[in-house]
Coordinates of C-alpha atoms and ligand atoms in Angstrom, one line a residue:
M1 CA 7.4 16.2 -10.7
I2 CA 4.1 14.5 -10.5
K3 CA 1.8 17.4 -11.5
G4 CA -0.6 15.9 -14.1
K5 CA 0.5 12.3 -13.6
V6 CA -2.0 9.6 -13.1
A7 CA -1.6 7.8 -9.8
L8 CA -3.5 4.7 -8.7
V9 CA -3.8 4.0 -5.0
T10 CA -5.2 0.7 -3.6
G11 CA -6.8 0.6 -0.1
A12 CA -7.5 4.3 -0.3
S13 CA -10.6 4.1 1.9
S14 CA -8.7 4.5 5.1
G15 CA -5.4 5.0 6.9
I16 CA -2.2 5.3 4.9
G17 CA -4.0 4.8 1.4
H18 CA -6.4 7.7 2.3
A19 CA -3.5 10.0 3.2
V20 CA -1.5 9.0 0.2
A21 CA -4.4 9.8 -2.2
L22 CA -4.8 13.2 -0.6
A23 CA -1.1 14.0 -0.7
L24 CA -0.7 12.9 -4.3
S25 CA -3.7 14.9 -5.3
R26 CA -2.4 18.1 -3.5
A27 CA 0.8 17.7 -5.4
G28 CA -1.1 17.8 -8.6
A29 CA -1.6 14.1 -9.5
K30 CA -4.8 12.8 -10.9
V31 CA -5.9 10.1 -8.5
A32 CA -7.7 6.8 -9.1
A33 CA -8.6 5.5 -5.6
G34 CA -9.7 1.9 -5.0
A35 CA -11.1 -0.1 -2.1
R36 CA -14.0 -2.2 -1.0
R37 CA -15.7 0.5 1.2
T38 CA -17.2 2.7 -1.5
D39 CA -18.9 5.0 1.1
R40 CA -15.4 5.9 2.4
L41 CA -14.1 6.4 -1.2
E42 CA -17.1 8.8 -1.9
S43 CA -16.1 11.1 1.0
L44 CA -12.4 10.9 -0.4
N45 CA -13.9 11.8 -3.9
Q46 CA -15.8 14.9 -2.5
E47 CA -12.7 16.1 -0.4
I48 CA -10.5 16.0 -3.5
E49 CA -13.0 17.4 -5.9
K50 CA -13.7 20.3 -3.4
S51 CA -10.1 21.3 -3.4
G52 CA -10.1 21.3 -7.2
G53 CA -8.3 17.9 -7.8
E54 CA -9.1 15.2 -10.3
I55 CA -10.2 11.8 -8.9
I56 CA -12.0 8.7 -9.9
V57 CA -13.1 6.1 -7.3
Q58 CA -13.8 2.6 -8.0
K59 CA -14.9 -0.5 -5.9
L60 CA -11.8 -2.6 -5.8
D61 CA -11.2 -6.1 -4.1
V62 CA -7.6 -6.6 -5.0
T63 CA -8.0 -10.4 -4.5
K64 CA -10.0 -10.4 -7.7
K65 CA -7.8 -10.0 -10.7
A66 CA -10.5 -8.9 -13.1
E67 CA -11.3 -6.0 -10.6
C68 CA -7.6 -5.0 -10.6
D69 CA -7.6 -5.0 -14.4
S70 CA -10.6 -2.9 -14.6
F71 CA -9.3 -0.5 -11.9
A72 CA -6.2 0.1 -14.1
E73 CA -8.4 0.3 -17.2
A74 CA -10.6 2.9 -15.7
A75 CA -7.6 5.2 -15.1
V76 CA -6.1 4.7 -18.5
K77 CA -9.6 5.3 -20.2
K78 CA -10.1 8.5 -18.4
W79 CA -6.7 10.0 -18.4
G80 CA -4.8 8.0 -21.0
S81 CA -2.1 6.5 -18.7
A82 CA -1.2 4.9 -15.4
D83 CA 2.0 6.6 -14.2
I84 CA 2.2 5.6 -10.5
L85 CA 0.8 2.6 -8.6
V86 CA 0.7 2.6 -4.9
N87 CA 0.1 -1.0 -3.8
N88 CA -1.2 -0.1 -0.3
A89 CA -4.2 -2.5 0.4
G90 CA -3.4 -4.9 3.2
L91 CA -4.4 -6.3 6.4
M92 CA -2.6 -7.4 9.6
P93 CA -4.7 -10.0 11.5
L94 CA -1.8 -11.1 13.7
S95 CA -2.2 -14.4 15.6
F96 CA -0.1 -17.2 17.1
F97 CA 0.2 -19.9 14.6
K98 CA -1.0 -22.6 17.0
N99 CA -4.4 -21.0 16.9
L100 CA -4.8 -22.0 13.4
K101 CA -6.6 -19.0 12.0
V102 CA -6.5 -20.6 8.5
S103 CA -9.0 -18.1 6.8
E104 CA -6.9 -15.2 8.2
W105 CA -3.8 -16.7 6.6
D106 CA -5.5 -17.0 3.3
Q107 CA -6.8 -13.5 3.5
M108 CA -3.3 -12.1 4.1
I109 CA -1.8 -14.1 1.4
D110 CA -4.5 -13.1 -1.0
V111 CA -4.6 -9.4 -0.2
N112 CA -0.9 -8.7 0.9
I113 CA 0.7 -10.7 -1.8
K114 CA -1.6 -11.7 -4.6
G115 CA -3.3 -8.3 -4.6
V116 CA 0.1 -6.6 -5.2
L117 CA 0.9 -9.0 -8.0
Y118 CA -2.6 -8.6 -9.6
C119 CA -2.5 -4.6 -9.5
T120 CA 1.1 -4.5 -10.6
G121 CA 0.3 -6.8 -13.5
A122 CA -2.7 -4.6 -14.4
V123 CA -0.4 -1.5 -14.9
I124 CA 2.9 -3.0 -16.1
P125 CA 2.1 -3.4 -19.7
H126 CA 1.1 0.4 -19.9
M127 CA 4.4 1.5 -18.2
V128 CA 6.4 -0.8 -20.3
A129 CA 4.8 0.5 -23.4
K130 CA 5.4 4.1 -22.2
K131 CA 8.9 3.2 -20.9
S132 CA 8.1 5.2 -17.7
G133 CA 6.3 4.4 -14.4
H134 CA 6.7 4.1 -10.7
I135 CA 5.5 1.2 -8.5
V136 CA 5.3 1.9 -4.8
N137 CA 4.8 -1.2 -2.7
M138 CA 3.7 -1.0 1.0
S139 CA 5.7 -3.5 2.8
S140 CA 6.4 -3.0 6.6
I141 CA 9.1 -3.2 9.2
A142 CA 7.6 -6.7 9.2
G143 CA 9.2 -7.2 5.8
R144 CA 12.6 -6.9 7.5
I145 CA 12.1 -8.6 10.9
V146 CA 9.9 -11.3 12.3
F147 CA 7.9 -11.0 15.6
P148 CA 5.8 -13.4 17.7
A149 CA 2.3 -13.7 16.4
G150 CA 3.5 -12.2 13.1
S151 CA 4.7 -15.2 11.3
V152 CA 2.3 -15.2 8.5
Y153 CA 2.0 -11.4 8.3
C154 CA 5.8 -11.0 8.2
A155 CA 6.0 -13.7 5.7
T156 CA 3.5 -11.8 3.4
K157 CA 5.5 -8.5 4.0
H158 CA 8.9 -10.2 3.2
A159 CA 7.3 -11.4 0.0
V160 CA 6.3 -7.8 -0.8
T161 CA 10.0 -6.6 -0.2
A162 CA 11.4 -9.5 -2.2
F163 CA 8.9 -8.8 -5.1
S164 CA 9.9 -5.1 -5.1
E165 CA 13.6 -5.9 -5.6
G166 CA 12.6 -8.4 -8.4
L167 CA 10.5 -5.7 -10.1
R168 CA 13.4 -3.3 -9.8
Q169 CA 15.8 -5.9 -11.4
E170 CA 13.4 -6.6 -14.3
F171 CA 12.0 -3.2 -15.1
S172 CA 14.1 -0.3 -13.8
Q173 CA 17.1 -0.4 -16.0
H174 CA 15.4 -1.6 -19.2
S175 CA 11.9 -0.1 -19.0
N176 CA 12.5 3.1 -16.8
I177 CA 10.1 2.0 -14.2
R178 CA 11.1 3.0 -10.8
V179 CA 10.3 0.8 -7.8
T180 CA 10.0 1.9 -4.1
C181 CA 9.4 -0.4 -1.2
I182 CA 8.1 1.4 1.9
E183 CA 8.6 -0.2 5.3
P184 CA 6.7 1.6 8.1
G185 CA 6.9 0.8 11.7
V186 CA 3.7 1.4 13.8
V187 CA 1.3 3.8 12.2
D188 CA -1.9 5.0 13.9
T189 CA -4.6 3.5 11.5
E190 CA -7.4 1.1 11.6
I191 CA -5.1 -1.9 11.0
N192 CA -5.3 -3.4 14.4
N193 CA -9.1 -3.8 13.9
T194 CA -8.4 -7.0 11.9
I195 CA -6.8 -8.8 14.8
T196 CA -9.1 -11.4 16.4
D197 CA -6.7 -13.5 18.4
A198 CA -7.8 -12.9 22.0
S199 CA -4.4 -13.5 23.3
L200 CA -3.1 -10.4 21.6
T201 CA -5.5 -8.0 23.5
K202 CA -2.6 -6.8 25.7
F203 CA -0.3 -6.3 22.6
V204 CA -3.0 -4.2 21.1
E205 CA -3.8 -2.1 24.1
S206 CA 0.1 -1.4 24.6
A207 CA 0.4 -0.3 21.0
K208 CA -2.2 2.4 21.7
H209 CA 0.3 4.1 24.2
M210 CA 3.1 4.3 21.7
V211 CA 3.7 7.7 20.0
A212 CA 3.0 6.1 16.5
L213 CA 3.6 7.5 13.0
K214 CA 0.7 9.3 11.4
A215 CA -0.6 8.1 8.1
E216 CA 0.6 11.6 6.7
D217 CA 4.2 10.8 7.6
I218 CA 4.1 7.8 5.3
A219 CA 2.3 9.7 2.7
N220 CA 5.1 12.3 2.8
A221 CA 7.7 9.6 2.3
I222 CA 5.9 8.3 -0.8
L223 CA 5.7 11.9 -2.0
F224 CA 9.5 12.2 -1.7
A225 CA 10.1 9.1 -3.7
V226 CA 7.7 9.9 -6.5
E227 CA 8.7 13.5 -6.7
S228 CA 12.5 12.6 -6.9
P229 CA 14.1 13.4 -10.3
A230 CA 13.8 10.7 -13.0
H231 CA 17.4 9.5 -12.7
M232 CA 16.8 8.7 -9.0
N233 CA 15.3 5.4 -8.0
V234 CA 14.4 5.5 -4.3
N235 CA 14.2 1.7 -3.7
E236 CA 13.5 1.4 0.0
I237 CA 12.3 3.6 2.8
L238 CA 12.2 2.3 6.4
I239 CA 10.5 4.5 8.9
R240 CA 9.9 3.7 12.6
P241 CA 8.4 5.9 15.4
T242 CA 11.4 7.3 17.3
T243 CA 10.0 5.4 20.4
Q244 CA 9.8 2.0 18.6
E245 CA 12.5 -0.4 19.6
R246 CA 12.2 -3.2 17.0
Ligands
NDP1 P1 -6.1 0.4 7.4 O1 -6.8 -0.8 7.9 O2 -6.5 1.8 7.8 O3 -6.2 0.4 5.7 C1 -6.1 -0.8 5.0 C2 -6.7 -0.6 3.6 O4 -6.6 -1.7 2.8 C3 -8.1 -0.1 3.7 O5 -8.3 1.0 2.7 C4 -8.8 -1.3 3.1 O6 -10.1 -0.9 2.3 C5 -7.8 -1.9 2.1 N1 -8.1 -3.3 1.9 C6 -8.1 -4.3 2.7 N2 -8.4 -5.5 2.0 C7 -8.6 -5.1 0.8 C8 -9.1 -5.8 -0.4 N3 -9.3 -7.2 -0.4 N4 -9.2 -5.2 -1.6 C9 -8.9 -3.7 -1.6 N5 -8.6 -3.0 -0.5 C10 -8.4 -3.7 0.6 O7 -4.5 0.2 7.6 P2 -3.2 0.9 7.2 O8 -3.5 2.1 6.5 O9 -2.3 0.8 8.3 O10 -2.7 -0.2 6.1 C11 -2.2 0.2 4.8 C12 -1.0 -0.7 4.5 O11 0.0 -0.3 5.3 C13 -1.1 -2.3 4.7 O12 -0.6 -2.9 3.6 C14 -0.5 -2.5 5.9 O13 0.0 -3.8 6.0 C15 0.7 -1.5 5.8 N6 1.4 -1.2 7.1 C16 0.7 -0.6 8.1 C17 1.5 -0.4 9.3 C18 0.6 0.2 10.4 O14 1.3 0.2 11.6 N7 -0.5 0.8 10.4 C19 2.8 -0.6 9.4 C20 3.4 -1.1 8.2 C21 2.7 -1.4 7.1 P3 -11.4 -1.7 2.3 O15 -11.6 -2.4 3.6 O16 -12.5 -0.5 2.1 O17 -11.3 -2.6 1.2

């Protein structure tokens, strides 16, 4: 049961992270929500407070280690622990490698990989000391397969999947920290807005016609994992829309 637990959610300003923050709050968790767009976090704050939930929101750029540390510290200072971390912040500026979108490669590596490491590093000492915790990492179907124009994005998500298994091996048995890697297929969010490669316009348009998953579907899957009994370590959840082939 997560009632009364402290859950930190990165990238809570839109899409999956926003839905996860709401779902965890409805289930009784105290939520620390981080992202760069503080105006969006403010409306999440109001929504959760209005429904009687407990929340703190904090400006968080996961590429900055100091901000990840202070995000975790804010939760621990307010509520005395950091029980669940949902490493959700990420971006997907797909592009063909030949177009050499170097700054987008850097951004994906910094947010999708290093951000996950920094935030995990910020909570793990608290979890180890408490001998209890749950890390939920947002990988993707792109952490299992590779597709055209997705070489760098898929590489970052393969890294998240590998890191999740490494965390499990190091911390589950000995420190009672559970690890869940979430691997969604297409989810209807703002994520395609980060694509700037003009040759992908058709791909982006065709994705709009698919019956995609909703952010809430992923939030429910995360809820299942974190609500599972303590002896049960839900390590991976892969969810595709029924109409998605690969
Ligand atoms: P959105 O674009 O709606 O949300 C992305 C979130 O990440 C935003 O809240 C954004 O907040 C945050 N973010 C981006 N950069 C940073 C940063 N430097 N520091 C902190 N937060 C950051 O997309 P989704 O909800 O779809 O994406 C969430 C996760 O789900 C990502 O990891 C994505 O790879 C993964 N995913 C998505 C799929 C999909 O089809 N939508 C499929 C599989 C996985 P802000 O800009 O305010 O900082």
